Amino acid sequence: MPGTRDDLTRLRAALTAFFALDGFVFAGWVVRIPAIKEQTGASASALGLALLGVSAGAVVTMTLTGRLVRRYGSHPVTVACAVLLCLSIALPPLTHSALALGAVLLVFGSAYGGINVAFNSAAVDLVAVLGRPIMPSFHAAFSLGGMVGAGLGGLVAGALSPTRHLLALTVTGLLVTLVAGRALLRCEPAVPPARASEENSGRDGAPRRRDRRTRRLVVTFGLIALCTAYGEGAMADWGALHLEQDLDASPGLAAAGYSCFALAMTVGRLTGTTLLERLGRTATVVAGGTTAVAGMLLGSLAPSVGVALFGFAITGLGLANIFPVAVERAGALGGPSGVATASTLGYGGMLLGPPAIGFMADWFSLPAALTSVAALAAVAVLVAVATRRAGVAG
């Protein structure tokens, strides 16, 4: 493990850069979804099926990345997935049908799922070594990257075609990966002493198999992550379309919806360490989930763009720290495999949610479909309370 505080600081900075890059690239894609929907001529349900390509690629890759991290280390896997992510973001504007869009999004989703498991695994280990709940700060970088990516996307929406915009993201992302990747690969992985002794306790140095209770806890934290990440996916893929289609916002103003959400989430995550130190994990999750319920009901049912933007911001503030807490606890319990399990469930919620909302929008309406975000945030609160009562919240 890194031997000095300077080593840990450099490792933290490199990981933060990759979290920010992930958010930046993902947001650049989502703000161009309305234009690519028009380009492909897809209906809401067809677009939902195409977006399922992201979900399928991410979920399949996440189940494998935990093993890759154990074998090759989280740092090389992070860099490799970042390269694939940056290359694949240029592909969606080259498609002209929902089927082709779904195929290229399968590649994009694979890279997205892999990098999230890899850098979350590295971050969980660093949190354990430092002994402070700094996990929200990494996810704040993701949100900040998302805010910047969405903001720039809104600014260039009228001037650049999706093809040129996303190609520019590819070039920018590869440059960031070159710089941050070199720094990350030079850093020794942070290995908590408890993890090292545990892995050496198995036969021939193999990791000890987790007991049933630990696996159950990991899945529980993954369920909490799923319920809240569903909201992030909904805001990313459908927030701009809701503002533009239902409230007659301009394309630039519609893109600001995700920016407001990402900004509020960034602020919430930047204060997350302080909240966790003062309130504890369960109280932070319950307060955040309750806030998200109120914010999403306001954002989805608002009669005007201004009120909807305010609701989106409240939602981002509420959801800010729930996902980082869930993934950190799963990783502390289960190592890279725990991160992979919770991330598969969590990001599965983020990526499967948008297709589900697409179907509900066709059956009912998009505003009605978006209220499902509030419903699942309420479920996360109930699971957190039940977990605490069962004496397993930690």
mmCIF file of C-alpha atoms in Angstrom:
data_model
loop_
_atom_site.group_PDB
_atom_site.id
_atom_site.type_symbol
_atom_site.label_atom_id
_atom_site.label_comp_id
_atom_site.label_asym_id
_atom_site.label_seq_id
_atom_site.Cartn_x
_atom_site.Cartn_y
_atom_site.Cartn_z
ATOM 1 C CA MET A 1 0.000 0.000 0.000
ATOM 2 C CA PRO A 2 1.134 3.624 -0.428
ATOM 3 C CA GLY A 3 3.620 4.427 2.307
ATOM 4 C CA THR A 4 3.206 8.176 2.800
ATOM 5 C CA ARG A 5 0.431 10.720 2.982
ATOM 6 C CA ASP A 6 1.727 12.263 -0.251
ATOM 7 C CA ASP A 7 1.259 8.898 -1.974
ATOM 8 C CA LEU A 8 -2.316 8.727 -0.726
ATOM 9 C CA THR A 9 -2.961 12.308 -1.835
ATOM 10 C CA ARG A 10 -1.696 11.574 -5.356
ATOM 11 C CA LEU A 11 -3.819 8.435 -5.503
ATOM 12 C CA ARG A 12 -6.880 10.358 -4.372
ATOM 13 C CA ALA A 13 -6.273 13.060 -7.004
ATOM 14 C CA ALA A 14 -5.883 10.513 -9.815
ATOM 15 C CA LEU A 15 -9.061 8.662 -8.835
ATOM 16 C CA THR A 16 -10.945 11.948 -8.548
ATOM 17 C CA ALA A 17 -9.936 12.800 -12.120
ATOM 18 C CA PHE A 18 -11.403 9.525 -13.413
ATOM 19 C CA PHE A 19 -14.657 10.025 -11.500
ATOM 20 C CA ALA A 20 -14.945 13.497 -13.035
ATOM 21 C CA LEU A 21 -14.139 12.185 -16.512
ATOM 22 C CA ASP A 22 -16.833 9.519 -16.214
ATOM 23 C CA GLY A 23 -19.459 12.091 -15.295
ATOM 24 C CA PHE A 24 -18.321 14.485 -18.017
ATOM 25 C CA VAL A 25 -18.507 11.907 -20.800
ATOM 26 C CA PHE A 26 -21.811 10.447 -19.619
ATOM 27 C CA ALA A 27 -23.466 13.876 -19.362
ATOM 28 C CA GLY A 28 -22.204 14.841 -22.799
ATOM 29 C CA TRP A 29 -24.070 11.845 -24.179
ATOM 30 C CA VAL A 30 -27.310 12.332 -22.301
ATOM 31 C CA VAL A 31 -27.849 15.973 -23.282
ATOM 32 C CA ARG A 32 -27.757 14.934 -26.941
ATOM 33 C CA ILE A 33 -30.343 12.170 -26.538
ATOM 34 C CA PRO A 34 -33.225 14.349 -27.857
ATOM 35 C CA ALA A 35 -31.250 15.125 -31.040
ATOM 36 C CA ILE A 36 -30.232 11.501 -31.551
ATOM 37 C CA LYS A 37 -33.825 10.387 -30.889
ATOM 38 C CA GLU A 38 -34.937 12.689 -33.704
ATOM 39 C CA GLN A 39 -32.095 11.497 -35.932
ATOM 40 C CA THR A 40 -33.084 7.846 -35.538
ATOM 41 C CA GLY A 41 -36.834 8.529 -35.690
ATOM 42 C CA ALA A 42 -37.376 6.356 -32.622
ATOM 43 C CA SER A 43 -40.530 6.438 -30.514
ATOM 44 C CA ALA A 44 -40.281 6.734 -26.729
ATOM 45 C CA SER A 45 -40.537 2.975 -26.292
ATOM 46 C CA ALA A 46 -38.047 2.271 -29.120
ATOM 47 C CA LEU A 47 -35.613 4.715 -27.558
ATOM 48 C CA GLY A 48 -36.132 2.950 -24.244
ATOM 49 C CA LEU A 49 -35.191 -0.362 -25.845
ATOM 50 C CA ALA A 50 -32.102 1.200 -27.424
ATOM 51 C CA LEU A 51 -31.049 2.560 -24.040
ATOM 52 C CA LEU A 52 -31.350 -0.997 -22.773
ATOM 53 C CA GLY A 53 -28.111 -1.610 -24.681
ATOM 54 C CA VAL A 54 -26.309 0.551 -22.136
ATOM 55 C CA SER A 55 -27.953 -1.401 -19.335
ATOM 56 C CA ALA A 56 -27.103 -4.808 -20.755
ATOM 57 C CA GLY A 57 -23.483 -3.921 -21.479
ATOM 58 C CA ALA A 58 -22.948 -2.357 -18.072
ATOM 59 C CA VAL A 59 -24.577 -5.107 -16.013
ATOM 60 C CA VAL A 60 -22.751 -7.933 -17.802
ATOM 61 C CA THR A 61 -19.406 -6.148 -17.499
ATOM 62 C CA MET A 62 -19.926 -5.280 -13.837
ATOM 63 C CA THR A 63 -20.347 -8.927 -12.932
ATOM 64 C CA LEU A 64 -16.959 -9.672 -14.514
ATOM 65 C CA THR A 65 -14.996 -6.594 -13.476
ATOM 66 C CA GLY A 66 -14.763 -7.608 -9.822
ATOM 67 C CA ARG A 67 -12.784 -10.684 -10.928
ATOM 68 C CA LEU A 68 -10.621 -8.621 -13.267
ATOM 69 C CA VAL A 69 -9.849 -6.193 -10.450
ATOM 70 C CA ARG A 70 -8.800 -9.039 -8.164
ATOM 71 C CA ARG A 71 -6.540 -10.480 -10.852
ATOM 72 C CA TYR A 72 -5.023 -7.398 -12.497
ATOM 73 C CA GLY A 73 -5.679 -4.640 -9.949
ATOM 74 C CA SER A 74 -8.150 -1.775 -9.974
ATOM 75 C CA HIS A 75 -5.756 0.775 -11.498
ATOM 76 C CA PRO A 76 -5.011 -0.919 -14.857
ATOM 77 C CA VAL A 77 -8.669 -1.909 -15.261
ATOM 78 C CA THR A 78 -9.743 1.700 -14.622
ATOM 79 C CA VAL A 79 -7.412 3.037 -17.319
ATOM 80 C CA ALA A 80 -8.381 0.392 -19.888
ATOM 81 C CA CYS A 81 -12.102 0.996 -19.380
ATOM 82 C CA ALA A 82 -11.590 4.779 -19.596
ATOM 83 C CA VAL A 83 -10.006 4.415 -23.041
ATOM 84 C CA LEU A 84 -12.919 2.280 -24.281
ATOM 85 C CA LEU A 85 -15.440 4.705 -22.762
ATOM 86 C CA CYS A 86 -13.926 7.688 -24.560
ATOM 87 C CA LEU A 87 -13.767 5.890 -27.895
ATOM 88 C CA SER A 88 -17.313 4.529 -27.717
ATOM 89 C CA ILE A 89 -18.949 7.902 -26.941
ATOM 90 C CA ALA A 90 -18.355 8.941 -30.571
ATOM 91 C CA LEU A 91 -20.478 6.084 -31.956
ATOM 92 C CA PRO A 92 -24.158 6.995 -31.196
ATOM 93 C CA PRO A 93 -24.371 9.930 -33.675
ATOM 94 C CA LEU A 94 -23.244 7.601 -36.465
ATOM 95 C CA THR A 95 -26.420 5.488 -36.171
ATOM 96 C CA HIS A 96 -29.699 6.004 -37.999
ATOM 97 C CA SER A 97 -31.997 3.418 -36.403
ATOM 98 C CA ALA A 98 -32.961 2.393 -32.895
ATOM 99 C CA LEU A 99 -31.438 -1.056 -33.474
ATOM 100 C CA ALA A 100 -28.047 0.333 -34.495
ATOM 101 C CA LEU A 101 -28.153 2.792 -31.609
ATOM 102 C CA GLY A 102 -28.778 -0.051 -29.165
ATOM 103 C CA ALA A 103 -25.813 -1.985 -30.575
ATOM 104 C CA VAL A 104 -23.292 0.821 -30.112
ATOM 105 C CA LEU A 105 -24.716 1.645 -26.691
ATOM 106 C CA LEU A 106 -23.926 -1.939 -25.705
ATOM 107 C CA VAL A 107 -20.236 -1.117 -26.163
ATOM 108 C CA PHE A 108 -20.583 2.194 -24.354
ATOM 109 C CA GLY A 109 -22.410 0.494 -21.486
ATOM 110 C CA SER A 110 -19.695 -2.154 -21.166
ATOM 111 C CA ALA A 111 -17.030 0.506 -20.720
ATOM 112 C CA TYR A 112 -19.217 2.514 -18.366
ATOM 113 C CA GLY A 113 -19.956 -0.468 -16.144
ATOM 114 C CA GLY A 114 -16.350 -1.611 -16.036
ATOM 115 C CA ILE A 115 -14.838 1.725 -15.078
ATOM 116 C CA ASN A 116 -17.402 2.275 -12.327
ATOM 117 C CA VAL A 117 -16.620 -1.016 -10.596
ATOM 118 C CA ALA A 118 -12.865 -0.502 -11.004
ATOM 119 C CA PHE A 119 -12.544 3.013 -9.624
ATOM 120 C CA ASN A 120 -15.137 2.462 -6.917
ATOM 121 C CA SER A 121 -13.108 -0.556 -5.738
ATOM 122 C CA ALA A 122 -9.965 1.574 -5.589
ATOM 123 C CA ALA A 123 -11.841 4.348 -3.776
ATOM 124 C CA VAL A 124 -13.325 1.969 -1.184
ATOM 125 C CA ASP A 125 -9.845 0.711 -0.316
ATOM 126 C CA LEU A 126 -8.521 4.258 -0.033
ATOM 127 C CA VAL A 127 -11.397 5.206 2.284
ATOM 128 C CA ALA A 128 -10.526 2.255 4.523
ATOM 129 C CA VAL A 129 -6.833 3.179 4.622
ATOM 130 C CA LEU A 130 -7.536 6.846 5.409
ATOM 131 C CA GLY A 131 -10.189 5.980 7.999
ATOM 132 C CA ARG A 132 -12.517 8.839 6.960
ATOM 133 C CA PRO A 133 -15.861 8.714 5.078
ATOM 134 C CA ILE A 134 -14.574 10.534 1.983
ATOM 135 C CA MET A 135 -16.467 8.390 -0.529
ATOM 136 C CA PRO A 136 -18.976 11.199 -1.286
ATOM 137 C CA SER A 137 -16.101 13.430 -2.448
ATOM 138 C CA PHE A 138 -15.296 11.026 -5.289
ATOM 139 C CA HIS A 139 -18.918 10.957 -6.358
ATOM 140 C CA ALA A 140 -18.965 14.746 -6.081
ATOM 141 C CA ALA A 141 -16.310 14.744 -8.786
ATOM 142 C CA PHE A 142 -18.571 12.555 -10.933
ATOM 143 C CA SER A 143 -21.438 14.996 -10.406
ATOM 144 C CA LEU A 144 -19.225 18.004 -11.101
ATOM 145 C CA GLY A 145 -18.056 16.379 -14.306
ATOM 146 C CA GLY A 146 -21.683 15.734 -15.185
ATOM 147 C CA MET A 147 -22.612 19.346 -14.502
ATOM 148 C CA VAL A 148 -19.787 20.654 -16.681
ATOM 149 C CA GLY A 149 -20.526 18.156 -19.434
ATOM 150 C CA ALA A 150 -24.232 18.991 -19.445
ATOM 151 C CA GLY A 151 -23.560 22.725 -19.287
ATOM 152 C CA LEU A 152 -21.163 22.639 -22.218
ATOM 153 C CA GLY A 153 -23.553 20.367 -24.079
ATOM 154 C CA GLY A 154 -26.327 22.914 -23.649
ATOM 155 C CA LEU A 155 -24.086 25.722 -24.885
ATOM 156 C CA VAL A 156 -22.989 23.910 -28.039
ATOM 157 C CA ALA A 157 -26.339 22.218 -28.782
ATOM 158 C CA GLY A 158 -27.305 24.881 -31.297
ATOM 159 C CA ALA A 159 -23.864 25.251 -32.863
ATOM 160 C CA LEU A 160 -22.421 21.747 -33.108
ATOM 161 C CA SER A 161 -23.983 18.595 -34.472
ATOM 162 C CA PRO A 162 -24.079 15.576 -32.136
ATOM 163 C CA THR A 163 -21.339 13.980 -34.263
ATOM 164 C CA ARG A 164 -18.871 16.835 -33.785
ATOM 165 C CA HIS A 165 -19.801 17.338 -30.148
ATOM 166 C CA LEU A 166 -19.302 13.721 -29.111
ATOM 167 C CA LEU A 167 -16.130 13.400 -31.190
ATOM 168 C CA ALA A 168 -14.760 16.367 -29.256
ATOM 169 C CA LEU A 169 -15.612 14.502 -26.054
ATOM 170 C CA THR A 170 -13.612 11.524 -27.322
ATOM 171 C CA VAL A 171 -10.515 13.635 -27.931
ATOM 172 C CA THR A 172 -10.847 15.455 -24.601
ATOM 173 C CA GLY A 173 -11.442 12.221 -22.702
ATOM 174 C CA LEU A 174 -8.419 10.486 -24.209
ATOM 175 C CA LEU A 175 -6.180 13.412 -23.264
ATOM 176 C CA VAL A 176 -7.443 13.332 -19.676
ATOM 177 C CA THR A 177 -6.965 9.550 -19.571
ATOM 178 C CA LEU A 178 -3.395 9.919 -20.791
ATOM 179 C CA VAL A 179 -2.486 12.327 -17.985
ATOM 180 C CA ALA A 180 -4.539 10.828 -15.145
ATOM 181 C CA GLY A 181 -3.831 7.264 -16.249
ATOM 182 C CA ARG A 182 -0.071 7.722 -16.053
ATOM 183 C CA ALA A 183 -0.452 9.124 -12.543
ATOM 184 C CA LEU A 184 -2.785 6.328 -11.437
ATOM 185 C CA LEU A 185 -0.575 3.542 -12.785
ATOM 186 C CA ARG A 186 2.386 4.964 -10.884
ATOM 187 C CA CYS A 187 0.477 4.808 -7.590
ATOM 188 C CA GLU A 188 0.607 1.687 -5.466
ATOM 189 C CA PRO A 189 -2.915 0.396 -4.674
ATOM 190 C CA ALA A 190 -4.264 1.189 -1.211
ATOM 191 C CA VAL A 191 -4.701 -2.136 0.591
ATOM 192 C CA PRO A 192 -6.380 -1.999 4.021
ATOM 193 C CA PRO A 193 -4.507 -4.184 6.557
ATOM 194 C CA ALA A 194 -7.684 -6.099 7.371
ATOM 195 C CA ARG A 195 -8.182 -6.880 3.667
ATOM 196 C CA ALA A 196 -4.623 -8.064 3.229
ATOM 197 C CA SER A 197 -4.748 -10.411 6.218
ATOM 198 C CA GLU A 198 -8.178 -11.692 5.194
ATOM 199 C CA GLU A 199 -7.078 -12.488 1.646
ATOM 200 C CA ASN A 200 -4.000 -14.276 2.935
ATOM 201 C CA SER A 201 -6.092 -16.360 5.325
ATOM 202 C CA GLY A 202 -7.570 -18.473 2.540
ATOM 203 C CA ARG A 203 -5.951 -21.582 1.100
ATOM 204 C CA ASP A 204 -2.993 -20.752 -1.164
ATOM 205 C CA GLY A 205 -3.643 -17.056 -0.596
ATOM 206 C CA ALA A 206 -7.085 -17.159 -2.236
ATOM 207 C CA PRO A 207 -9.674 -14.729 -0.888
ATOM 208 C CA ARG A 208 -11.858 -16.176 1.801
ATOM 209 C CA ARG A 209 -15.423 -16.871 0.673
ATOM 210 C CA ARG A 210 -17.943 -14.477 2.193
ATOM 211 C CA ASP A 211 -20.480 -15.933 4.584
ATOM 212 C CA ARG A 212 -24.193 -15.843 3.894
ATOM 213 C CA ARG A 213 -24.863 -12.895 6.210
ATOM 214 C CA THR A 214 -22.193 -10.772 4.521
ATOM 215 C CA ARG A 215 -23.546 -11.569 1.075
ATOM 216 C CA ARG A 216 -27.044 -10.682 2.258
ATOM 217 C CA LEU A 217 -25.821 -7.328 3.569
ATOM 218 C CA VAL A 218 -24.022 -6.576 0.325
ATOM 219 C CA VAL A 219 -27.226 -7.246 -1.626
ATOM 220 C CA THR A 220 -29.188 -5.048 0.810
ATOM 221 C CA PHE A 221 -26.849 -2.115 0.227
ATOM 222 C CA GLY A 222 -27.063 -2.829 -3.485
ATOM 223 C CA LEU A 223 -30.852 -2.574 -3.282
ATOM 224 C CA ILE A 224 -30.564 0.852 -1.649
ATOM 225 C CA ALA A 225 -28.160 1.891 -4.416
ATOM 226 C CA LEU A 226 -30.601 0.612 -7.058
ATOM 227 C CA CYS A 227 -33.532 2.605 -5.724
ATOM 228 C CA THR A 228 -31.623 5.876 -5.744
ATOM 229 C CA ALA A 229 -29.503 5.357 -8.878
ATOM 230 C CA TYR A 230 -32.780 4.837 -10.743
ATOM 231 C CA GLY A 231 -33.399 8.543 -10.153
ATOM 232 C CA GLU A 232 -30.003 9.541 -11.532
ATOM 233 C CA GLY A 233 -30.621 7.561 -14.693
ATOM 234 C CA ALA A 234 -34.097 9.033 -15.091
ATOM 235 C CA MET A 235 -32.815 12.581 -14.751
ATOM 236 C CA ALA A 236 -29.967 11.939 -17.152
ATOM 237 C CA ASP A 237 -31.990 10.337 -19.930
ATOM 238 C CA TRP A 238 -35.453 11.870 -19.558
ATOM 239 C CA GLY A 239 -35.074 15.172 -17.668
ATOM 240 C CA ALA A 240 -34.168 17.238 -20.718
ATOM 241 C CA LEU A 241 -36.876 15.586 -22.830
ATOM 242 C CA HIS A 242 -39.500 16.275 -20.128
ATOM 243 C CA LEU A 243 -38.627 19.982 -20.043
ATOM 244 C CA GLU A 244 -38.531 20.284 -23.827
ATOM 245 C CA GLN A 245 -41.556 18.132 -24.653
ATOM 246 C CA ASP A 246 -43.940 18.775 -21.758
ATOM 247 C CA LEU A 247 -42.996 22.313 -20.690
ATOM 248 C CA ASP A 248 -41.901 23.774 -24.053
ATOM 249 C CA ALA A 249 -38.378 24.626 -22.942
ATOM 250 C CA SER A 250 -35.733 25.439 -25.561
ATOM 251 C CA PRO A 251 -33.009 22.811 -26.154
ATOM 252 C CA GLY A 252 -30.465 24.897 -24.246
ATOM 253 C CA LEU A 253 -32.791 25.440 -21.279
ATOM 254 C CA ALA A 254 -33.794 21.776 -21.312
ATOM 255 C CA ALA A 255 -30.135 20.791 -20.988
ATOM 256 C CA ALA A 256 -29.953 23.053 -17.928
ATOM 257 C CA GLY A 257 -32.297 20.649 -16.141
ATOM 258 C CA TYR A 258 -29.604 18.031 -15.753
ATOM 259 C CA SER A 259 -27.088 20.771 -14.907
ATOM 260 C CA CYS A 260 -29.274 21.916 -11.991
ATOM 261 C CA PHE A 261 -29.619 18.336 -10.808
ATOM 262 C CA ALA A 262 -25.875 17.682 -11.118
ATOM 263 C CA LEU A 263 -24.948 20.963 -9.402
ATOM 264 C CA ALA A 264 -27.188 20.221 -6.418
ATOM 265 C CA MET A 265 -25.843 16.683 -6.236
ATOM 266 C CA THR A 266 -22.283 18.015 -6.330
ATOM 267 C CA VAL A 267 -22.993 20.415 -3.459
ATOM 268 C CA GLY A 268 -24.616 17.619 -1.464
ATOM 269 C CA ARG A 269 -21.679 15.281 -2.011
ATOM 270 C CA LEU A 270 -19.084 17.927 -1.191
ATOM 271 C CA THR A 271 -20.737 18.236 2.211
ATOM 272 C CA GLY A 272 -21.268 14.466 2.462
ATOM 273 C CA THR A 273 -18.222 13.699 4.603
ATOM 274 C CA THR A 274 -19.319 16.252 7.193
ATOM 275 C CA LEU A 275 -22.884 14.929 7.189
ATOM 276 C CA LEU A 276 -21.733 11.345 7.624
ATOM 277 C CA GLU A 277 -19.397 12.250 10.474
ATOM 278 C CA ARG A 278 -22.159 14.143 12.280
ATOM 279 C CA LEU A 279 -25.322 12.172 11.481
ATOM 280 C CA GLY A 280 -24.113 8.668 10.664
ATOM 281 C CA ARG A 281 -24.939 6.595 7.615
ATOM 282 C CA THR A 282 -28.550 5.645 8.298
ATOM 283 C CA ALA A 283 -29.729 9.146 9.250
ATOM 284 C CA THR A 284 -28.015 10.570 6.155
ATOM 285 C CA VAL A 285 -29.734 8.034 3.900
ATOM 286 C CA VAL A 286 -33.174 8.569 5.468
ATOM 287 C CA ALA A 287 -32.952 12.377 5.314
ATOM 288 C CA GLY A 288 -31.670 12.302 1.754
ATOM 289 C CA GLY A 289 -34.294 9.867 0.508
ATOM 290 C CA THR A 290 -37.130 11.867 2.056
ATOM 291 C CA THR A 291 -35.838 15.061 0.447
ATOM 292 C CA ALA A 292 -35.601 13.325 -2.931
ATOM 293 C CA VAL A 293 -39.211 12.154 -2.726
ATOM 294 C CA ALA A 294 -40.453 15.719 -2.254
ATOM 295 C CA GLY A 295 -38.136 17.134 -4.910
ATOM 296 C CA MET A 296 -39.033 14.637 -7.622
ATOM 297 C CA LEU A 297 -42.761 14.978 -7.096
ATOM 298 C CA LEU A 298 -42.320 18.725 -7.539
ATOM 299 C CA GLY A 299 -40.051 18.369 -10.569
ATOM 300 C CA SER A 300 -42.174 15.861 -12.447
ATOM 301 C CA LEU A 301 -45.566 17.482 -11.810
ATOM 302 C CA ALA A 302 -44.533 21.165 -11.962
ATOM 303 C CA PRO A 303 -46.601 23.430 -14.253
ATOM 304 C CA SER A 304 -43.636 25.580 -15.318
ATOM 305 C CA VAL A 305 -39.983 25.198 -16.250
ATOM 306 C CA GLY A 306 -38.726 27.254 -13.297
ATOM 307 C CA VAL A 307 -40.550 25.158 -10.715
ATOM 308 C CA ALA A 308 -39.428 21.944 -12.422
ATOM 309 C CA LEU A 309 -35.792 23.060 -12.331
ATOM 310 C CA PHE A 310 -36.138 23.802 -8.614
ATOM 311 C CA GLY A 311 -37.611 20.336 -8.055
ATOM 312 C CA PHE A 312 -34.758 18.734 -9.988
ATOM 313 C CA ALA A 313 -32.247 20.573 -7.797
ATOM 314 C CA ILE A 314 -33.947 19.380 -4.591
ATOM 315 C CA THR A 315 -33.934 15.842 -5.955
ATOM 316 C CA GLY A 316 -30.205 16.010 -6.642
ATOM 317 C CA LEU A 317 -29.536 17.303 -3.147
ATOM 318 C CA GLY A 318 -31.540 14.457 -1.625
ATOM 319 C CA LEU A 319 -30.018 11.649 -3.680
ATOM 320 C CA ALA A 320 -26.465 12.976 -3.373
ATOM 321 C CA ASN A 321 -24.974 10.766 -0.676
ATOM 322 C CA ILE A 322 -27.132 7.639 -0.710
ATOM 323 C CA PHE A 323 -25.389 5.822 -3.546
ATOM 324 C CA PRO A 324 -21.823 6.529 -2.282
ATOM 325 C CA VAL A 325 -22.758 5.291 1.199
ATOM 326 C CA ALA A 326 -24.304 2.092 -0.163
ATOM 327 C CA VAL A 327 -21.341 1.244 -2.410
ATOM 328 C CA GLU A 328 -18.796 2.076 0.300
ATOM 329 C CA ARG A 329 -20.484 -0.205 2.826
ATOM 330 C CA ALA A 330 -20.798 -3.026 0.295
ATOM 331 C CA GLY A 331 -17.125 -2.664 -0.607
ATOM 332 C CA ALA A 332 -16.041 -2.600 3.026
ATOM 333 C CA LEU A 333 -17.905 -5.855 3.589
ATOM 334 C CA GLY A 334 -17.172 -7.688 0.363
ATOM 335 C CA GLY A 335 -14.097 -6.108 -1.239
ATOM 336 C CA PRO A 336 -14.064 -5.770 -5.065
ATOM 337 C CA SER A 337 -16.742 -8.466 -5.298
ATOM 338 C CA GLY A 338 -18.936 -6.475 -2.909
ATOM 339 C CA VAL A 339 -18.427 -3.335 -4.984
ATOM 340 C CA ALA A 340 -19.243 -5.312 -8.137
ATOM 341 C CA THR A 341 -22.456 -6.712 -6.638
ATOM 342 C CA ALA A 342 -23.695 -3.389 -5.270
ATOM 343 C CA SER A 343 -22.636 -1.554 -8.431
ATOM 344 C CA THR A 344 -24.412 -4.096 -10.631
ATOM 345 C CA LEU A 345 -27.608 -3.538 -8.687
ATOM 346 C CA GLY A 346 -27.099 0.206 -8.342
ATOM 347 C CA TYR A 347 -26.052 1.023 -11.868
ATOM 348 C CA GLY A 348 -28.541 -1.552 -13.083
ATOM 349 C CA GLY A 349 -31.178 0.686 -11.522
ATOM 350 C CA MET A 350 -29.618 3.731 -13.174
ATOM 351 C CA LEU A 351 -29.528 2.103 -16.585
ATOM 352 C CA LEU A 352 -32.664 -0.038 -16.504
ATOM 353 C CA GLY A 353 -34.753 2.820 -15.121
ATOM 354 C CA PRO A 354 -34.752 4.910 -18.316
ATOM 355 C CA PRO A 355 -36.151 2.111 -20.524
ATOM 356 C CA ALA A 356 -38.821 1.449 -17.883
ATOM 357 C CA ILE A 357 -39.728 5.131 -17.867
ATOM 358 C CA GLY A 358 -39.941 5.049 -21.663
ATOM 359 C CA PHE A 359 -42.572 2.321 -21.531
ATOM 360 C CA MET A 360 -44.483 4.068 -18.742
ATOM 361 C CA ALA A 361 -44.372 7.317 -20.737
ATOM 362 C CA ASP A 362 -46.027 5.555 -23.670
ATOM 363 C CA TRP A 363 -48.639 3.950 -21.417
ATOM 364 C CA PHE A 364 -49.398 7.030 -19.311
ATOM 365 C CA SER A 365 -47.328 10.209 -19.718
ATOM 366 C CA LEU A 366 -43.734 11.231 -19.119
ATOM 367 C CA PRO A 367 -44.537 13.336 -16.017
ATOM 368 C CA ALA A 368 -46.431 10.398 -14.494
ATOM 369 C CA ALA A 369 -43.579 8.042 -15.338
ATOM 370 C CA LEU A 370 -41.055 10.318 -13.603
ATOM 371 C CA THR A 371 -42.963 10.070 -10.319
ATOM 372 C CA SER A 372 -41.612 6.509 -10.097
ATOM 373 C CA VAL A 373 -38.307 8.128 -9.057
ATOM 374 C CA ALA A 374 -39.997 9.436 -5.920
ATOM 375 C CA ALA A 375 -41.557 6.034 -5.255
ATOM 376 C CA LEU A 376 -38.212 4.219 -5.352
ATOM 377 C CA ALA A 377 -36.523 6.875 -3.213
ATOM 378 C CA ALA A 378 -39.192 6.143 -0.603
ATOM 379 C CA VAL A 379 -38.403 2.420 -0.882
ATOM 380 C CA ALA A 380 -34.715 3.190 -0.215
ATOM 381 C CA VAL A 381 -35.700 5.025 2.971
ATOM 382 C CA LEU A 382 -37.795 2.080 4.148
ATOM 383 C CA VAL A 383 -34.980 -0.401 3.423
ATOM 384 C CA ALA A 384 -32.476 1.772 5.314
ATOM 385 C CA VAL A 385 -34.778 1.976 8.344
ATOM 386 C CA ALA A 386 -35.477 -1.777 8.248
ATOM 387 C CA THR A 387 -31.749 -2.497 7.969
ATOM 388 C CA ARG A 388 -31.028 -0.350 10.991
ATOM 389 C CA ARG A 389 -33.734 -2.064 13.034
ATOM 390 C CA ALA A 390 -32.251 -5.406 12.078
ATOM 391 C CA GLY A 391 -28.995 -4.213 13.582
ATOM 392 C CA VAL A 392 -26.936 -4.435 10.411
ATOM 393 C CA ALA A 393 -26.595 -0.856 9.266
ATOM 394 C CA GLY A 394 -23.174 -0.304 10.771
#
